Amino acid sequence: HNSHPPHKQTLFIMDHADEQKLLWVKDPKEVWRLATVQSQTDAEVTVSGSTGAETLTLPLKDTAIYDISHSLPLDDLSRYNNLSEAPLLQGLKKRFDGQEIYTWTGDVLLSVNPYQDIPNLYTLDATPDDEEEDDDDDEANPPHVYSIARRALDAVIDPGTPQNQSVVISGESGAGKTEASKHVMRWLLNESSKLDSATDSSIQTRLMQSNVILEAFGNAKTVRNDNSSRFGKYIKMKYDASHTIIGAKTDHFLLEKSRLVNVARGERNYHAFYQLCAGLDEARKAELNLKPAKSYKMLNQGKTLTVSSVDDASEFAETCEAMTTLGITPEEQGQAFSILSGLLQLGNVKFAPKADGGHGVEPKFDDDEAFSMKSVASLLGVEENEFVLRLISKRTISGRGSMTAVDLDERTSSNNANALIKFVYGMLFEFIVNKINLSHATKEDQATSFVGILDIFGFEIFKANSFEQLCINYANEKLQQ
């Protein structure tokens, strides 16, 4: 939508009756800005410069039609005449400058992350009552994430033709998608308690606490976002015949496992690792042979061990509390922490030619006193010798059924270790999601409808982009077309 046919531009400019003939023009700083037309041809137009003194001549394809409606303070930008990228972006900017972060564009709600708390923006009691709503009344349908949630719920409880609904939340990394999904969930839970005062408060608590656990194990600091979701999730809020929330189910996809072994400068691995190093009590750290975060390659390669806005020790306590609330037993929590510690140590292993000059390689640690394969195997719950053998050799079976071990080189052995780290963490994440779903479970015949919330991971471009990030970016692009 960045270009328009030249004849349309010409007709608009020449026939406009205003004293100042205005036009949107591309600008390297503002992206688009308004300029006064000085003269034009069929292919080019000369406009006032950004300071108003000089002039600028540019091709018509770098301009967009200006309409008087573009100056109106509308909360639905689809009502602009001659809508294009230029008035859309400027309209969003004007609203953002006035702390209006939500804007309609037809049925789609756009939000711009303010990176600050706006007082009373998410006051649940301030939303209009159902009895007072009028779909044709703009004041009863303000641009707000709660309005999206209300629209979804209205369709589910419609007495005429009820339909299951899904709220799709997409955008670039740091846009506020995860927070938006939590606000949708919070509003739906609040409305459920209004419809039925007997709504089980423990369901509400468990649903909100599940976010704490998923963020610990599935979110990480990136260059653009201190709490970026590195996986996608789809949560079904399940309703019974009385339109009360009775449970939920979470599906996850495309966990960014490559982050476990490759962390870009200025970024961090998953929060859970740093929380564990900062928050676990000293006695348990000794049992798990857990060292400070700076001791691990998986955590120090990004050169960013801490985040100014995050207290890892405090968040570890919150994660443990949430795990307990959702029925993850102390024993299961201990096993999870043991696995995390084992993966951190495995991330430090290097492979070098055998010291005795024999064929193949053997695992080594820069700090042999702090780490050992015996410790790694114990933490992961496997037998040491067999574990090491599987990392440094490959077994082949001949046509006669005999088995032969083939020694691997340093690079292949290192790839084996990295692949194992990614696989085990992925299985741990799967276990956690399954435990969350068990805590939210309800009998299928009790659920008559649902509202789904799709929180897709953020569009982002790194210096080195993984295949997972390519899939993430592609999915975001397709959702926004």
PDB file of N, CA and C in Angstrom, residues 149-197:
ATOM      1  N   ALA A 149     -11.967  -9.466  24.129  1.00  0.00           N
ATOM      2  CA  ALA A 149     -12.393 -10.583  24.972  1.00  0.00           C
ATOM      3  C   ALA A 149     -13.907 -10.625  25.099  1.00  0.00           C
ATOM      4  N   ARG A 150     -14.531  -9.441  25.223  1.00  0.00           N
ATOM      5  CA  ARG A 150     -15.986  -9.374  25.347  1.00  0.00           C
ATOM      6  C   ARG A 150     -16.667  -9.885  24.076  1.00  0.00           C
ATOM      7  N   ARG A 151     -16.121  -9.485  22.926  1.00  0.00           N
ATOM      8  CA  ARG A 151     -16.691  -9.921  21.658  1.00  0.00           C
ATOM      9  C   ARG A 151     -16.630 -11.450  21.536  1.00  0.00           C
ATOM     10  N   ALA A 152     -15.517 -12.035  21.943  1.00  0.00           N
ATOM     11  CA  ALA A 152     -15.368 -13.493  21.878  1.00  0.00           C
ATOM     12  C   ALA A 152     -16.370 -14.176  22.801  1.00  0.00           C
ATOM     13  N   LEU A 153     -16.504 -13.663  24.026  1.00  0.00           N
ATOM     14  CA  LEU A 153     -17.425 -14.272  24.982  1.00  0.00           C
ATOM     15  C   LEU A 153     -18.871 -14.126  24.529  1.00  0.00           C
ATOM     16  N   ASP A 154     -19.215 -12.964  23.981  1.00  0.00           N
ATOM     17  CA  ASP A 154     -20.590 -12.744  23.500  1.00  0.00           C
ATOM     18  C   ASP A 154     -20.969 -13.774  22.448  1.00  0.00           C
ATOM     19  N   ALA A 155     -20.014 -14.103  21.560  1.00  0.00           N
ATOM     20  CA  ALA A 155     -20.303 -15.081  20.511  1.00  0.00           C
ATOM     21  C   ALA A 155     -20.482 -16.479  21.082  1.00  0.00           C
ATOM     22  N   VAL A 156     -19.762 -16.777  22.158  1.00  0.00           N
ATOM     23  CA  VAL A 156     -19.853 -18.104  22.784  1.00  0.00           C
ATOM     24  C   VAL A 156     -21.176 -18.287  23.512  1.00  0.00           C
ATOM     25  N   ILE A 157     -21.656 -17.217  24.171  1.00  0.00           N
ATOM     26  CA  ILE A 157     -22.881 -17.340  24.972  1.00  0.00           C
ATOM     27  C   ILE A 157     -24.116 -16.853  24.229  1.00  0.00           C
ATOM     28  N   ASP A 158     -23.970 -16.534  22.939  1.00  0.00           N
ATOM     29  CA  ASP A 158     -25.108 -16.096  22.127  1.00  0.00           C
ATOM     30  C   ASP A 158     -26.206 -17.164  22.175  1.00  0.00           C
ATOM     31  N   PRO A 159     -27.404 -16.806  22.662  1.00  0.00           N
ATOM     32  CA  PRO A 159     -28.470 -17.813  22.773  1.00  0.00           C
ATOM     33  C   PRO A 159     -28.982 -18.303  21.419  1.00  0.00           C
ATOM     34  N   GLY A 160     -28.748 -17.516  20.363  1.00  0.00           N
ATOM     35  CA  GLY A 160     -29.240 -17.904  19.044  1.00  0.00           C
ATOM     36  C   GLY A 160     -28.319 -18.887  18.344  1.00  0.00           C
ATOM     37  N   THR A 161     -27.133 -18.412  18.000  1.00  0.00           N
ATOM     38  CA  THR A 161     -26.170 -19.260  17.293  1.00  0.00           C
ATOM     39  C   THR A 161     -24.804 -19.176  17.981  1.00  0.00           C
ATOM     40  N   PRO A 162     -24.651 -19.831  19.123  1.00  0.00           N
ATOM     41  CA  PRO A 162     -23.358 -19.786  19.829  1.00  0.00           C
ATOM     42  C   PRO A 162     -22.253 -20.435  18.997  1.00  0.00           C
ATOM     43  N   GLN A 163     -21.056 -19.840  19.021  1.00  0.00           N
ATOM     44  CA  GLN A 163     -19.920 -20.363  18.279  1.00  0.00           C
ATOM     45  C   GLN A 163     -18.660 -20.271  19.121  1.00  0.00           C
ATOM     46  N   ASN A 164     -17.836 -21.309  19.049  1.00  0.00           N
ATOM     47  CA  ASN A 164     -16.531 -21.250  19.701  1.00  0.00           C
ATOM     48  C   ASN A 164     -15.696 -20.151  19.053  1.00  0.00           C
ATOM     49  N   GLN A 165     -14.835 -19.533  19.847  1.00  0.00           N
ATOM     50  CA  GLN A 165     -14.072 -18.385  19.373  1.00  0.00           C
ATOM     51  C   GLN A 165     -12.584 -18.559  19.685  1.00  0.00           C
ATOM     52  N   SER A 166     -11.754 -17.861  18.915  1.00  0.00           N
ATOM     53  CA  SER A 166     -10.322 -17.798  19.202  1.00  0.00           C
ATOM     54  C   SER A 166      -9.840 -16.372  19.038  1.00  0.00           C
ATOM     55  N   VAL A 167      -9.001 -15.942  19.956  1.00  0.00           N
ATOM     56  CA  VAL A 167      -8.367 -14.626  19.900  1.00  0.00           C
ATOM     57  C   VAL A 167      -6.928 -14.842  19.450  1.00  0.00           C
ATOM     58  N   VAL A 168      -6.576 -14.271  18.300  1.00  0.00           N
ATOM     59  CA  VAL A 168      -5.233 -14.433  17.748  1.00  0.00           C
ATOM     60  C   VAL A 168      -4.408 -13.193  18.083  1.00  0.00           C
ATOM     61  N   ILE A 169      -3.292 -13.399  18.783  1.00  0.00           N
ATOM     62  CA  ILE A 169      -2.429 -12.293  19.206  1.00  0.00           C
ATOM     63  C   ILE A 169      -1.070 -12.498  18.551  1.00  0.00           C
ATOM     64  N   SER A 170      -0.719 -11.618  17.616  1.00  0.00           N
ATOM     65  CA  SER A 170       0.551 -11.765  16.911  1.00  0.00           C
ATOM     66  C   SER A 170       1.232 -10.410  16.800  1.00  0.00           C
ATOM     67  N   GLY A 171       2.495 -10.441  16.411  1.00  0.00           N
ATOM     68  CA  GLY A 171       3.243  -9.192  16.273  1.00  0.00           C
ATOM     69  C   GLY A 171       4.719  -9.422  16.506  1.00  0.00           C
ATOM     70  N   GLU A 172       5.477  -8.331  16.483  1.00  0.00           N
ATOM     71  CA  GLU A 172       6.921  -8.463  16.641  1.00  0.00           C
ATOM     72  C   GLU A 172       7.283  -8.674  18.106  1.00  0.00           C
ATOM     73  N   SER A 173       8.508  -9.108  18.336  1.00  0.00           N
ATOM     74  CA  SER A 173       8.971  -9.362  19.686  1.00  0.00           C
ATOM     75  C   SER A 173       8.953  -8.070  20.499  1.00  0.00           C
ATOM     76  N   GLY A 174       8.417  -8.152  21.709  1.00  0.00           N
ATOM     77  CA  GLY A 174       8.352  -6.976  22.576  1.00  0.00           C
ATOM     78  C   GLY A 174       7.114  -6.131  22.399  1.00  0.00           C
ATOM     79  N   ALA A 175       6.184  -6.581  21.545  1.00  0.00           N
ATOM     80  CA  ALA A 175       4.979  -5.797  21.282  1.00  0.00           C
ATOM     81  C   ALA A 175       3.959  -5.902  22.415  1.00  0.00           C
ATOM     82  N   GLY A 176       4.136  -6.847  23.320  1.00  0.00           N
ATOM     83  CA  GLY A 176       3.215  -6.992  24.444  1.00  0.00           C
ATOM     84  C   GLY A 176       2.202  -8.104  24.264  1.00  0.00           C
ATOM     85  N   LYS A 177       2.523  -9.090  23.437  1.00  0.00           N
ATOM     86  CA  LYS A 177       1.562 -10.168  23.143  1.00  0.00           C
ATOM     87  C   LYS A 177       1.248 -11.015  24.363  1.00  0.00           C
ATOM     88  N   THR A 178       2.292 -11.414  25.106  1.00  0.00           N
ATOM     89  CA  THR A 178       2.068 -12.263  26.273  1.00  0.00           C
ATOM     90  C   THR A 178       1.238 -11.541  27.327  1.00  0.00           C
ATOM     91  N   GLU A 179       1.517 -10.253  27.531  1.00  0.00           N
ATOM     92  CA  GLU A 179       0.724  -9.482  28.489  1.00  0.00           C
ATOM     93  C   GLU A 179      -0.723  -9.365  28.016  1.00  0.00           C
ATOM     94  N   ALA A 180      -0.907  -9.185  26.715  1.00  0.00           N
ATOM     95  CA  ALA A 180      -2.266  -9.087  26.173  1.00  0.00           C
ATOM     96  C   ALA A 180      -3.030 -10.384  26.398  1.00  0.00           C
ATOM     97  N   SER A 181      -2.368 -11.518  26.190  1.00  0.00           N
ATOM     98  CA  SER A 181      -3.041 -12.809  26.395  1.00  0.00           C
ATOM     99  C   SER A 181      -3.425 -12.997  27.846  1.00  0.00           C
ATOM    100  N   LYS A 182      -2.585 -12.519  28.760  1.00  0.00           N
ATOM    101  CA  LYS A 182      -2.912 -12.631  30.194  1.00  0.00           C
ATOM    102  C   LYS A 182      -4.099 -11.735  30.549  1.00  0.00           C
ATOM    103  N   HIS A 183      -4.190 -10.561  29.918  1.00  0.00           N
ATOM    104  CA  HIS A 183      -5.326  -9.671  30.186  1.00  0.00           C
ATOM    105  C   HIS A 183      -6.630 -10.256  29.634  1.00  0.00           C
ATOM    106  N   VAL A 184      -6.558 -10.905  28.464  1.00  0.00           N
ATOM    107  CA  VAL A 184      -7.746 -11.566  27.924  1.00  0.00           C
ATOM    108  C   VAL A 184      -8.205 -12.659  28.883  1.00  0.00           C
ATOM    109  N   MET A 185      -7.261 -13.475  29.341  1.00  0.00           N
ATOM    110  CA  MET A 185      -7.583 -14.548  30.274  1.00  0.00           C
ATOM    111  C   MET A 185      -8.169 -13.990  31.568  1.00  0.00           C
ATOM    112  N   ARG A 186      -7.574 -12.926  32.065  1.00  0.00           N
ATOM    113  CA  ARG A 186      -8.030 -12.326  33.327  1.00  0.00           C
ATOM    114  C   ARG A 186      -9.455 -11.796  33.193  1.00  0.00           C
ATOM    115  N   TRP A 187      -9.747 -11.146  32.057  1.00  0.00           N
ATOM    116  CA  TRP A 187     -11.093 -10.604  31.852  1.00  0.00           C
ATOM    117  C   TRP A 187     -12.116 -11.733  31.753  1.00  0.00           C
ATOM    118  N   LEU A 188     -11.791 -12.790  31.019  1.00  0.00           N
ATOM    119  CA  LEU A 188     -12.713 -13.917  30.873  1.00  0.00           C
ATOM    120  C   LEU A 188     -12.977 -14.583  32.217  1.00  0.00           C
ATOM    121  N   LEU A 189     -11.953 -14.716  33.037  1.00  0.00           N
ATOM    122  CA  LEU A 189     -12.130 -15.303  34.366  1.00  0.00           C
ATOM    123  C   LEU A 189     -13.021 -14.425  35.234  1.00  0.00           C
ATOM    124  N   ASN A 190     -12.825 -13.118  35.131  1.00  0.00           N
ATOM    125  CA  ASN A 190     -13.643 -12.191  35.914  1.00  0.00           C
ATOM    126  C   ASN A 190     -15.107 -12.264  35.502  1.00  0.00           C
ATOM    127  N   GLU A 191     -15.341 -12.322  34.182  1.00  0.00           N
ATOM    128  CA  GLU A 191     -16.719 -12.413  33.699  1.00  0.00           C
ATOM    129  C   GLU A 191     -17.355 -13.748  34.090  1.00  0.00           C
ATOM    130  N   SER A 192     -16.571 -14.804  34.113  1.00  0.00           N
ATOM    131  CA  SER A 192     -17.090 -16.108  34.512  1.00  0.00           C
ATOM    132  C   SER A 192     -17.580 -16.076  35.951  1.00  0.00           C
ATOM    133  N   SER A 193     -16.834 -15.400  36.803  1.00  0.00           N
ATOM    134  CA  SER A 193     -17.253 -15.308  38.209  1.00  0.00           C
ATOM    135  C   SER A 193     -18.507 -14.456  38.360  1.00  0.00           C
ATOM    136  N   LYS A 194     -18.733 -13.493  37.435  1.00  0.00           N
ATOM    137  CA  LYS A 194     -19.966 -12.694  37.462  1.00  0.00           C
ATOM    138  C   LYS A 194     -21.169 -13.540  37.056  1.00  0.00           C
ATOM    139  N   LEU A 195     -20.981 -14.363  36.030  1.00  0.00           N
ATOM    140  CA  LEU A 195     -22.082 -15.193  35.539  1.00  0.00           C
ATOM    141  C   LEU A 195     -22.479 -16.260  36.545  1.00  0.00           C
ATOM    142  N   ASP A 196     -21.504 -16.728  37.306  1.00  0.00           N
ATOM    143  CA  ASP A 196     -21.776 -17.757  38.308  1.00  0.00           C
ATOM    144  C   ASP A 196     -20.876 -17.493  39.500  1.00  0.00           C
ATOM    145  N   SER A 197     -21.461 -16.958  40.552  1.00  0.00           N
ATOM    146  CA  SER A 197     -20.675 -16.595  41.731  1.00  0.00           C
ATOM    147  C   SER A 197     -20.032 -17.796  42.383  1.00  0.00           C
TER     148      SER A 197
END
